[in-house]
XYZ file of C-alpha atoms in Angstrom:
572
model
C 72.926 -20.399 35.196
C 71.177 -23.214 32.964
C 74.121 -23.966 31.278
C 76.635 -24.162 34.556
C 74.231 -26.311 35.922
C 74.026 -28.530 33.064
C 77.603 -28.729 32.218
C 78.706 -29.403 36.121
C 75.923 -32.553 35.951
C 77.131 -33.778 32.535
C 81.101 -33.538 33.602
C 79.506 -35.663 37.054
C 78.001 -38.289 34.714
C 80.577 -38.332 31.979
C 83.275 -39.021 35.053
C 80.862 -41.499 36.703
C 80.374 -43.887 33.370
C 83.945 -43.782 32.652
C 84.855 -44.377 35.650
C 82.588 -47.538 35.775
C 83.797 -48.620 32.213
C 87.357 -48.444 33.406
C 86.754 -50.241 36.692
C 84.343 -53.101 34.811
C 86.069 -53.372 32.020
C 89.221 -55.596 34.177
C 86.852 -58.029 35.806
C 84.849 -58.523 32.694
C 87.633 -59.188 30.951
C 89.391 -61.789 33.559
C 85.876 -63.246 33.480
C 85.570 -63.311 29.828
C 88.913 -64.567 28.956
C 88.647 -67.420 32.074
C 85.267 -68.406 30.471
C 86.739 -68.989 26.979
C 89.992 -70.649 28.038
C 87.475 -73.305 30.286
C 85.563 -73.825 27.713
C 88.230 -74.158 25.073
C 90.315 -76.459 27.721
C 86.700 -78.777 28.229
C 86.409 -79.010 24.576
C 90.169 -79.924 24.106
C 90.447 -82.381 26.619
C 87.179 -84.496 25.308
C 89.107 -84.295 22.097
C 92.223 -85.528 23.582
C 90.498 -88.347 24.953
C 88.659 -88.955 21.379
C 92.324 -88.932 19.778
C 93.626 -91.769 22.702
C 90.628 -93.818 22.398
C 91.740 -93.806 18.331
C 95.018 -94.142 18.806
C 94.280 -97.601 21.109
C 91.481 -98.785 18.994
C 92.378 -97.753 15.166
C 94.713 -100.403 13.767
C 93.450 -99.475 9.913
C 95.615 -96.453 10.069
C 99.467 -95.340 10.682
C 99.889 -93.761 13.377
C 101.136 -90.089 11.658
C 97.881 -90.420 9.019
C 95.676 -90.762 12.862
C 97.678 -87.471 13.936
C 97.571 -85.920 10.939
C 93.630 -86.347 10.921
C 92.228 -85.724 14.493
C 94.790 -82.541 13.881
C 92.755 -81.527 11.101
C 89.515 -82.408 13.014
C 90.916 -80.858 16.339
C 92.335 -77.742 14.986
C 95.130 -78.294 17.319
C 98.408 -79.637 17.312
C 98.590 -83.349 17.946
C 101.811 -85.427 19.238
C 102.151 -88.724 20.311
C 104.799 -89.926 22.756
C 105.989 -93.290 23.889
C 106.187 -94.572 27.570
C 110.048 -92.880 27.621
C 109.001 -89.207 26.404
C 109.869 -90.167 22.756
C 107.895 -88.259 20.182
C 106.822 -91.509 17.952
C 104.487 -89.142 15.682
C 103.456 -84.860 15.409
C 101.428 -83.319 12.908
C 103.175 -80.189 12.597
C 107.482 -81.609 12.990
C 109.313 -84.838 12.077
C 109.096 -86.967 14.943
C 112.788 -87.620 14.642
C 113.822 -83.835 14.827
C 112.081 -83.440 18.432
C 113.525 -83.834 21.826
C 112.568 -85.419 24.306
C 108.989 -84.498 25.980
C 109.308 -86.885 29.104
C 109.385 -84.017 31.196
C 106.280 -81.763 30.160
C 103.812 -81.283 32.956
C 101.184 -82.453 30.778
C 103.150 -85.284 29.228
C 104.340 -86.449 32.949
C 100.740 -86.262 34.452
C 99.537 -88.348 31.140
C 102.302 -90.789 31.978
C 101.163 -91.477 35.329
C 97.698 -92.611 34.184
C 95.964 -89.062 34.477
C 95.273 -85.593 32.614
C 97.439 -83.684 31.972
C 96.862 -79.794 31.228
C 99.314 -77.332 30.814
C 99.248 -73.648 29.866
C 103.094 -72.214 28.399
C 104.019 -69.781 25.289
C 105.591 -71.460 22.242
C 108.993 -71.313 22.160
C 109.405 -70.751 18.194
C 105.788 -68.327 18.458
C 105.918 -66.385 21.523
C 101.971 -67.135 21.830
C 100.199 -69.280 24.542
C 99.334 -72.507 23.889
C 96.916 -75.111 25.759
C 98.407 -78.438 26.078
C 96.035 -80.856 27.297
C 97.382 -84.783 27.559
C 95.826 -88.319 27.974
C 97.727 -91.695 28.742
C 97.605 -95.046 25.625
C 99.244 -97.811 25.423
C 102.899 -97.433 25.435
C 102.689 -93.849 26.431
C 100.472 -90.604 25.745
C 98.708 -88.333 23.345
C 98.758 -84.789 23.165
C 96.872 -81.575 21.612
C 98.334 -78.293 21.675
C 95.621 -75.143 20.986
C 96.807 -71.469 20.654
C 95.101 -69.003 22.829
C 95.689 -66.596 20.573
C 91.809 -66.749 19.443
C 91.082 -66.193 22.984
C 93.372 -63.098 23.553
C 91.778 -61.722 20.374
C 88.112 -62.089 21.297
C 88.975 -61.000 24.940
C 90.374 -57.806 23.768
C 87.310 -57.098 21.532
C 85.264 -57.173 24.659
C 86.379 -53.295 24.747
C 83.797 -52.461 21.748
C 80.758 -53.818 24.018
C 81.905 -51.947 26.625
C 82.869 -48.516 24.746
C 79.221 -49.154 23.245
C 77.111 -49.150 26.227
C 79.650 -46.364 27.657
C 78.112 -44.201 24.976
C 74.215 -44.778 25.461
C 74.688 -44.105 29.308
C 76.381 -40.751 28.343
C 73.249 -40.232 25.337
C 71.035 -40.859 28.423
C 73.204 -38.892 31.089
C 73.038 -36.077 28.743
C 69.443 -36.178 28.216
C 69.137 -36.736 32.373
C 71.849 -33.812 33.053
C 69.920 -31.421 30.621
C 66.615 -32.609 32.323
C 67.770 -31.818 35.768
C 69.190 -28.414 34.836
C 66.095 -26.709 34.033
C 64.287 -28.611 37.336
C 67.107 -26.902 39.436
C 67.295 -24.083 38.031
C 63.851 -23.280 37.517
C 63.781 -23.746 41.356
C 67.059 -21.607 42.222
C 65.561 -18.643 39.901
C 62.205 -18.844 42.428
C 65.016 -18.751 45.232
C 67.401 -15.888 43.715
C 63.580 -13.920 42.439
C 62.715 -14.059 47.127
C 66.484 -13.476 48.191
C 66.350 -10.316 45.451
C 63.176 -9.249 46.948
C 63.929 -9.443 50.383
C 67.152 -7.534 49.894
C 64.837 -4.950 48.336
C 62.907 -4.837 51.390
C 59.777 -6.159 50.751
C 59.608 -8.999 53.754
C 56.039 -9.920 52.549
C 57.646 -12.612 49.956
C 57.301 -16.122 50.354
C 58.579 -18.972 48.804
C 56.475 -22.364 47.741
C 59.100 -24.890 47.448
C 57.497 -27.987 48.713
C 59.847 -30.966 47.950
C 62.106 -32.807 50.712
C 65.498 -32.518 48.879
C 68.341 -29.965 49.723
C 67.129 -27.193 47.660
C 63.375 -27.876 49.332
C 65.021 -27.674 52.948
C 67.083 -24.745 51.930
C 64.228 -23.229 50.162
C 62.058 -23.692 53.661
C 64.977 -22.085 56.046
C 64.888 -19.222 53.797
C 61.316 -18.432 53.534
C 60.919 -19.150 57.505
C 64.135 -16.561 57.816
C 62.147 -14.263 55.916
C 58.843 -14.489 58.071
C 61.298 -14.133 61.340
C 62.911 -10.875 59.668
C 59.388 -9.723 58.892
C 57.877 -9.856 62.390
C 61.706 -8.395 63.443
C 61.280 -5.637 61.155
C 57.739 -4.649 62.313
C 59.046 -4.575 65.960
C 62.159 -2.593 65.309
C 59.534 -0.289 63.064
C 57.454 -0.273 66.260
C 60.015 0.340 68.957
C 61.235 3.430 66.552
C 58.118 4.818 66.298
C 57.903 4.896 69.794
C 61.461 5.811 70.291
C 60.538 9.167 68.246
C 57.731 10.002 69.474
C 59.561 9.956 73.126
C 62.084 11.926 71.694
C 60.234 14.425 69.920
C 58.139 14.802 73.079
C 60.916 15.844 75.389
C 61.914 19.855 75.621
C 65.945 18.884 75.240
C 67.083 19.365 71.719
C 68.940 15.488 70.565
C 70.588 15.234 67.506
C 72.025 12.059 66.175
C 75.439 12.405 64.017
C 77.130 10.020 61.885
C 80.874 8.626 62.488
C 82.034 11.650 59.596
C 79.631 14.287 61.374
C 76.570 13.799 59.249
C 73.341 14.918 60.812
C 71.360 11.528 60.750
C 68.375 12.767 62.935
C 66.940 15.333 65.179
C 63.873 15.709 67.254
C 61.364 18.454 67.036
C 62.854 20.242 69.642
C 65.585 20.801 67.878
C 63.958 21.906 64.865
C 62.534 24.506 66.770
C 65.583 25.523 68.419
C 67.380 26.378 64.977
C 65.855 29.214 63.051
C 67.321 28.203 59.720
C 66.147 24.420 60.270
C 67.846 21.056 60.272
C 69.642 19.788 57.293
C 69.684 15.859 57.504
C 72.756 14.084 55.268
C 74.764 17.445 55.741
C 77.673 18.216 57.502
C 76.171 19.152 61.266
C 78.270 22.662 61.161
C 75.757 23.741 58.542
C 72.980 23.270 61.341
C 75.060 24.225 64.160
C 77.878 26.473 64.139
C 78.913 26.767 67.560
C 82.479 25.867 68.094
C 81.780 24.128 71.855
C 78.844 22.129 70.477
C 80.750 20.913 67.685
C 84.204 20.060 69.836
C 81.971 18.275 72.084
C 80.609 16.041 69.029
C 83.957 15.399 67.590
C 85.100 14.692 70.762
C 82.351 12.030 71.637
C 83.181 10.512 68.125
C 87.029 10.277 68.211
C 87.696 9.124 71.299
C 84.248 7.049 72.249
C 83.779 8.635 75.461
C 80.862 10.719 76.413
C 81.605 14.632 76.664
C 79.896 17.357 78.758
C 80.223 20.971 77.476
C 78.547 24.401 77.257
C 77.180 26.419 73.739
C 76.521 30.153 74.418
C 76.737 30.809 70.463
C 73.894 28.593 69.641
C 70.743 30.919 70.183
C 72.113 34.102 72.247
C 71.841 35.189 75.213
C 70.950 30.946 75.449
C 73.168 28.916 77.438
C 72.540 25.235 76.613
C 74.644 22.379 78.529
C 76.067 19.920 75.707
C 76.086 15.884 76.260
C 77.638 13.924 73.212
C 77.810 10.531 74.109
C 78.874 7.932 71.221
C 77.123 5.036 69.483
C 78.076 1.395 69.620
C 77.779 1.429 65.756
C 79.451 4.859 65.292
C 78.569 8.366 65.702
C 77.156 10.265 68.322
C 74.229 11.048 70.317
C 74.387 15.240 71.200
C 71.331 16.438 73.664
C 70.959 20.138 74.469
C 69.571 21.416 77.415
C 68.766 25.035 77.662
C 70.126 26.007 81.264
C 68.979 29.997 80.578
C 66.141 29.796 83.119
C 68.045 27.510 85.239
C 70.669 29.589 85.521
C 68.496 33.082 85.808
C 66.547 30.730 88.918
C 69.719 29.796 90.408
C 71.274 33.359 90.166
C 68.553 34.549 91.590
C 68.923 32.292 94.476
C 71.907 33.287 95.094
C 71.530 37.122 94.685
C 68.721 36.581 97.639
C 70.445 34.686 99.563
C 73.756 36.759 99.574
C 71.486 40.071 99.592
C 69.506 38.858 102.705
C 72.400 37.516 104.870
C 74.360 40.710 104.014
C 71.205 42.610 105.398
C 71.172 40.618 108.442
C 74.466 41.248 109.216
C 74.444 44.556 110.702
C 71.596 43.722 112.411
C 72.838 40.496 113.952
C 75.953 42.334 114.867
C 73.763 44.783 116.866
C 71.433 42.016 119.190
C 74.949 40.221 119.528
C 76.080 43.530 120.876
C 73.267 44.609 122.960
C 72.588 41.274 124.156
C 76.430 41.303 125.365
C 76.292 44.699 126.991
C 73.243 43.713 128.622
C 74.889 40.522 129.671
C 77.759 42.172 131.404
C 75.120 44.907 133.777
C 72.812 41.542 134.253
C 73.248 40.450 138.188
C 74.141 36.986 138.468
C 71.525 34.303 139.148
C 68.647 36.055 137.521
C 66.352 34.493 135.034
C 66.852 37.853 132.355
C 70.510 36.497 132.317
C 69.938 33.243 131.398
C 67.184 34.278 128.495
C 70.318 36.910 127.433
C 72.714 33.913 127.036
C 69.878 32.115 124.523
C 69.828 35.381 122.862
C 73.342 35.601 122.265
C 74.228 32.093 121.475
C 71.166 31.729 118.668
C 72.258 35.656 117.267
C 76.124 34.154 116.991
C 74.773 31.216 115.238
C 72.935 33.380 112.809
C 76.011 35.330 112.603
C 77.994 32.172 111.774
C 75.163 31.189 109.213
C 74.825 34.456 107.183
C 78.588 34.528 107.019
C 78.750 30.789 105.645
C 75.604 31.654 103.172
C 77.648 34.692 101.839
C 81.141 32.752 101.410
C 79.152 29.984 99.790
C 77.023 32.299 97.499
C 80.626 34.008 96.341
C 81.926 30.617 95.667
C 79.089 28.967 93.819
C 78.724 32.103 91.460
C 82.624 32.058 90.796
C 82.680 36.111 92.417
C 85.231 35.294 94.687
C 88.801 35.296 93.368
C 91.358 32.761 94.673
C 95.023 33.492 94.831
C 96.380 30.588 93.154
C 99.794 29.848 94.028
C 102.874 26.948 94.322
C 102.056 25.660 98.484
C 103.702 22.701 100.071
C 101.218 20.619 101.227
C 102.804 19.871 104.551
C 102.352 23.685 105.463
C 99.021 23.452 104.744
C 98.322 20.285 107.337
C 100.598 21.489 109.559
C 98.892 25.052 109.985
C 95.353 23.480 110.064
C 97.120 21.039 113.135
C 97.943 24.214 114.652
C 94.650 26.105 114.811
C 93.088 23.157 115.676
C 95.106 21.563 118.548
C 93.571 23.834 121.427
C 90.251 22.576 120.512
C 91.388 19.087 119.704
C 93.000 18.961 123.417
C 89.749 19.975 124.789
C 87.917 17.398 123.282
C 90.650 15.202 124.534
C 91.562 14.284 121.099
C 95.034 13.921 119.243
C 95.965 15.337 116.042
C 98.346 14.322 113.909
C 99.902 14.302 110.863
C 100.478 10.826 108.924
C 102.265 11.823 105.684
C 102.990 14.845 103.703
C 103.661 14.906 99.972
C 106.872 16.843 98.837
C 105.226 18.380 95.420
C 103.862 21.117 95.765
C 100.235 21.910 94.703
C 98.258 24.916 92.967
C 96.097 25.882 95.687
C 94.877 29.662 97.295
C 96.700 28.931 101.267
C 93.550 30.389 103.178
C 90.492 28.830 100.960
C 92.311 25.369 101.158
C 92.696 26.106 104.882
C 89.288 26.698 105.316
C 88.616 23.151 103.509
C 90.996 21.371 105.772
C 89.101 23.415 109.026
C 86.136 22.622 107.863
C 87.121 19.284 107.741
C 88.413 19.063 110.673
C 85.795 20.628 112.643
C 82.896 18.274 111.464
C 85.755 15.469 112.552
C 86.336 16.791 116.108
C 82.759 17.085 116.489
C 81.918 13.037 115.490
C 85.224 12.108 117.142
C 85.456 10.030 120.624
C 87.511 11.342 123.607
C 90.829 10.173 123.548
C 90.346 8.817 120.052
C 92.574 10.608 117.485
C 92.354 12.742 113.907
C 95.080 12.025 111.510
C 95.607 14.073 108.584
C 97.826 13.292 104.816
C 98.720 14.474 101.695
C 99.563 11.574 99.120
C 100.689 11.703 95.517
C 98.523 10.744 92.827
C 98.574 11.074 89.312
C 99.422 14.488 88.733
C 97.397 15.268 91.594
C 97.689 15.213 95.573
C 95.102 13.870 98.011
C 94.358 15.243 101.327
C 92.829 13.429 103.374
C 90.938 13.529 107.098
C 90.288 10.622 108.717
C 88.821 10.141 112.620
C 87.528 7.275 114.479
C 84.323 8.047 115.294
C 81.169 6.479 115.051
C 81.098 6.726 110.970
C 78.733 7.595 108.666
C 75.726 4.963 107.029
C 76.219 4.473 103.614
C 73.250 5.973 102.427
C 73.975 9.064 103.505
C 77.376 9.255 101.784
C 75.944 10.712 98.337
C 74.360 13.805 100.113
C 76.509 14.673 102.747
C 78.366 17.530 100.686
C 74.756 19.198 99.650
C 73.883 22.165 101.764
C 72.329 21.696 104.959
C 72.180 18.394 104.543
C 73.195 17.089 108.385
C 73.244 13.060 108.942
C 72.540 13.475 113.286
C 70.240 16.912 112.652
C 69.954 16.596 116.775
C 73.525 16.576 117.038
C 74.586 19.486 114.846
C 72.255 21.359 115.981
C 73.685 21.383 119.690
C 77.248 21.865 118.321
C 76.173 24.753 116.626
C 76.614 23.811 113.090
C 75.027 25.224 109.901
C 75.512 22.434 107.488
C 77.110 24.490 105.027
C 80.905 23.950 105.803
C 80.972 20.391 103.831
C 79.143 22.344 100.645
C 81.529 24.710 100.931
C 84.545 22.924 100.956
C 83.143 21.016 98.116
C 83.049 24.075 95.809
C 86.346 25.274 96.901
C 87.877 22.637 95.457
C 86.160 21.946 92.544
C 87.125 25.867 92.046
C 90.611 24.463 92.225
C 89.881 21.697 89.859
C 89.907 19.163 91.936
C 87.425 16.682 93.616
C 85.969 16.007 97.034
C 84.643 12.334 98.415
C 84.205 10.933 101.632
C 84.558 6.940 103.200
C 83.083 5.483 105.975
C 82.262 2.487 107.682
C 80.040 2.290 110.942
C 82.362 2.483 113.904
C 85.225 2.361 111.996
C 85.473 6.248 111.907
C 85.030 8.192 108.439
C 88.508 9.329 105.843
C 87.022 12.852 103.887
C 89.337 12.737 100.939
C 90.122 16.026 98.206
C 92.326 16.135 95.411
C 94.778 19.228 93.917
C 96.124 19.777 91.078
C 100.178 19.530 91.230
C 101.728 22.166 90.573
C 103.703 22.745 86.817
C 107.017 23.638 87.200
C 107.812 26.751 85.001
C-alpha cells in the first residue's frame, strides 16, 4: 500500500515541477533575452554617441583609422555615412564596394537629427544584428552588434532551470516518501476498524483526530460504527424477544430458507417432532409430510401465502398448515394442531344432530295432538287460542331441528350432493316459481334480470334451497309493492347469482356476521316471522361445498344484493 501511495504522490510532484519548468521556462526566457538585448542596445547606443562625438571632434585621425578603432573598442561593426546614404568609411568592407544605406531605418532616423535603432538578420550571416545610429556632420555613424551572444546565453538559461527542476523533485521525493507512511499509517488504523467491524466486533473505535479528508472520513466511519452498534443491540433485543414470543406460543413455526433449508424453529416444534429438528438441512428430513411440504414450496415459489392440512405429521394429528413467504426469501410455516378442535367440533355436531333427531318424533307428536285437539276445540274459547301458541312454537321447533340436522350434514361433509351440468336460468326460474305465491302476498314482484347461458356444476335441489333461502330472508325485509330481482352473471370461470331487494338494508357492521348461525340483525323481527337464523349459514356451506363463495352488499335504504359464485361447468 506504502509503495502505491508513494509512487501516485511522486508521479503528482514529478508532473507538477515539470509542468512549472515548462510553463516558466517561456517567460523567463522572453524576460531574460529582453533584459540582455536592453542592456546590450543602452550600452551600444552610449557607444554610438562616443563614436559621433569622435568622429566631429577628432581631426588627428582619418576617418577609417577612427572606425577601425572605436570598432575594436566597441566590439561592433562601425560605418559611417554621408548626408546622401553614402558609406564614406566601414570597418569590416571597402567603403566603395557598399550600396547605398540612405534608406536603413536606423540610418534615416540618424539623418533626421535623432536615434536610430534597428533590429534585422545579416544578409551574408543569417544572424541578428543591433544597429543603433547617431547623426555628425555631413551625415551619421553607425554600430552594428550581433545578438548572437544573446541567443546563446538565453538558451543556456535551460541549465538553471533543469537545475532547480531537479532539487524540487530531490525534495518532492523526500516529501512524497514522507507523506506515504503518514497516510498510510493512518489508512492501515482505518482498514485494521473496517476489518474488525466486518468481523463483528462493533465495540471498535477509531482515534483519528485531524481535520483533513482522511480525519473526516475516519470520523463518519467510527460514528457509523457506534450507530451499527446501538442497531445491532436493538435488533439483538427485538430477537430475543421475538423468540421468546415464539417459543411461548403452542403452534409449531418453522422458518425455511428460499432452497428449503430449515433456518429456525420454536420449541413447540421441537416437541412436536420425535426425531428433533435439524437446522441447515433440507426441511423433508424434519418433516416428511407431503401436504406440509407442498404448502412450503408453494409459499416459496410463487410468494403467496398457502393454507393446507398435514395428517402424516404425528398420526391420528391433524394440524392446519400456513406458509406464508418472506420479503427476503423463504418462508414462514406455522402448525396448528386442529385434533381437539376438530374432536370439540364433531362433537358439537354429533349433539346437535343426535338431539334434534330425538326431538323430532316428539315434535311431530304435540304438532299432531295439538292439531287434533285444535279441530274438536269450539270456537271462541280461550283452550283454542293457547292450542294455536302450541302449535305455531312446536312447528317452529319442527322447522329448527330440521335446519340444525341439514346444517350438521353439511358442515361435517355427510351429506352427498349430486353434482351435475344445470343451466342457471332453470335454477332462477324454478326458485321464481315457488316463490311467486308468497311474493304476491306480500305484494311484492319477482323477477328475473339476467341469466347466464353456461352452465354450472351445481346439485339442482341444494342450490335451490340457497336461492329459497335467499329469497325468503328477502321477502321478509322487502317493502310492499317493492320488488326482488334475481341474476346469474359470468365471471371468470365462474357464475354469480345474485338476490337483490329494496328493503330497508343491512348496517355495515353487521355484514361480516350475518352468514354465522343464528346470528339475526332485527332479533324482534325474525322472531315474529318465524325464522331460525340458520338458513343464511346454511346456504353459506352449501356453496362452499360446491366450491364456491357467498357475500352479501348493502346500503341503508337502498335494499341489500346477497351474491354466490359456481363453478362453470368443464365441457367433456
Amino acid at each position: 500500500m506504502r509503495n502505491r501511495i508513494f509512487l501516485k504522490l511522486l508521479a503528482v510532484f514529478a508532473l507538477l515541477i515539470a509542468s512549472t519548468t515548462l510553463v516558466l521556462q517561456y517567460p523567463l526566457r522572453r524576460a531574460w533575452e529582453n533584459s540582455l538585448r536592453e542592456e546590450v542596445e543602452r550600452n551600444l547606443q552610449q557607444k554610438t554617441i562616443m563614436l559621433a562625438n569622435r568622429i566631429n571632434t577628432d581631426r588627428q585621425y582619418q576617418l577609417q583609422d577612427i572606425v577601425s578603432q572605436e570598432s575594436h573598442v566597441a566590439g561592433a561593426r562601425a560605418t559611417v555615412i554621408d548626408s546622401q546614404g553614402n558609406v564614406l568609411a566601414d570597418s569590416e568592407v571597402q567603403a566603395a564596394s557598399m550600396e547605398n544605406n540612405a534608406h536603413r531605418p536606423e540610418f534615416a532616423a540618424a539623418l533626421s537629427g535623432q536615434i536610430g535603432v534597428d533590429t534585422r538578420p545579416s544578409r551574408a550571416l543569417e544572424v541578428p544584428y543591433l544597429y543603433v545610429a547617431a547623426p555628425v556632420s555631413g551625415g551619421a555613424v553607425r554600430l552594428a552588434y550581433s545578438l548572437s551572444s544573446v541567443e546563446a546565453a538565453t538558451s543556456r538559461i535551460w541549465v538553471p532551470l533543469l537545475k532547480g527542476a531537479v532539487v524540487a523533485f530531490v525534495a518532492a521525493l523526500l516529501v512524497a516518501a514522507v507523506m506515504a507512511a503518514a497516510v498510510e499509517r493512518r489508512l492501515r488504523g482505518i482498514l485494521r476498524f473496517a476489518q474488525s467491524i466486518a468481523a463483528g466486533n462493533f465495540t471498535s473505535r477509531l482515534t483519528d483526530s485531524s481535520n483533513d479528508s482522511i480525519g473526516q472520513i475516519a470520523a463518519a466511519l467510527d460514528l457509523a460504527a457506534k450507530h451499527l452498534e446501538d442497531s445491532f443491540a436493538e435488533l439483538r433485543t427485538s430477537q430475543q424477544q421475538l423468540e421468546t414470543l415464539l417459543n411461548s406460543m403452542q403452534d409449531a413455526i418453522v422458518a425455511v430458507s428460499s432452497d428449503n433449508r430449515l433456518q429456525w424453529a420454536n420449541s413447540a416444534m421441537d416437541r412436536l417432532i420425535p426425531q428433533g429438528t435439524r437446522l441447515n438441512a433440507p426441511l423433508v428430513e424434519t418433516v416428511r409430510d407431503p401436504d406440509f411440504l407442498a404448502a412450503v414450496r408453494g409459499a416459496n415459489a410463487i410468494s403467496q401465502t398457502i393454507t393446507s392440512r398435514a395428517n402424516s405429521i404425528l398420526p391420528p394429528r391433524t394440524f392446519e398448515v400456513t406458509a406464508s413467504p418472506m420479503p427476503g426469501g423463504g418462508a414462514v410455516a406455522v402448525l396448528r394442531d386442529l385434533t381437539e378442535t376438530e374432536r370439540v367440533e364433531k362433537t358439537r355436531r354429533d349433539f346437535i344432530a343426535n338431539v334434534s333427531h330425538e326431538l323430532r318424533t316428539p315434535l311431530t307428536s304435540i304438532q299432531g295432538y295439538t292439531e287434533t285437539l285444535l279441530d274438536s276445540a269450539p270456537e271462541n274459547n280461550h283452550a283454542r287460542d293457547f292450542l294455536e301458541i302450541i302449535r305455531k312454537n312446536a312447528t317452529r321447533m319442527a322447522r329448527l331441528t330440521e335446519d340444525l340436522l341439514t346444517l350438521a350434514r353439511v358442515e361435517s361433509g355427510e351429506q352427498r350432493f349430486d353434482l351435475q351440468p344445470v343451466i342457471p336460468g332453470e335454477l332462477l326460474y324454478e326458485a321464481v316459481q315457488s316463490f311467486s305465491e308468497r311474493a304476491r302476498g306480500h305484494g311484492v314482484q319477482l323477477s328475473v334480470e339476467e341469466a347466464a347461458s353456461f352452465p354450472v356444476r351445481a346439485d339442482r335441489e341444494a342450490i335451490h334451497q340457497v336461492l329459497s333461502n335467499l329469497l325468503d330472508n328477502a321477502l321478509k325485509y322487502a317493502a310492499e309493492g317493492g320488488k326482488i330481482v334475481l341474476g346469474a352473471r359470468p365471471m371468470f370461470r365462474a357464475i354469480e347469482f345474485y338476490v337483490r331487494d329494496v328493503g330497508p338494508g343491512i348496517p355495515s357492521e353487521h355484514l361480516p356476521r350475518l352468514f354465522e348461525r343464528f346470528y339475526r340483525v332485527d332479533k324482534a323481527r325474525s322472531r315474529e316471522s318465524g325464522g331460525t337464523g340458520l338458513g343464511l349459514a346454511i346456504a353459506k356451506h352449501i356453496v362452499i361445498a360446491h366450491g364456491g363463495t357467498i357475500r352479501a352488499e348493502s346500503e341503508l335504504n337502498h335494499g341489500s344484493t346477497f351474491l354466490f359464485t359456481l363453478p362453470v361447468a368443464s365441457a367433456d
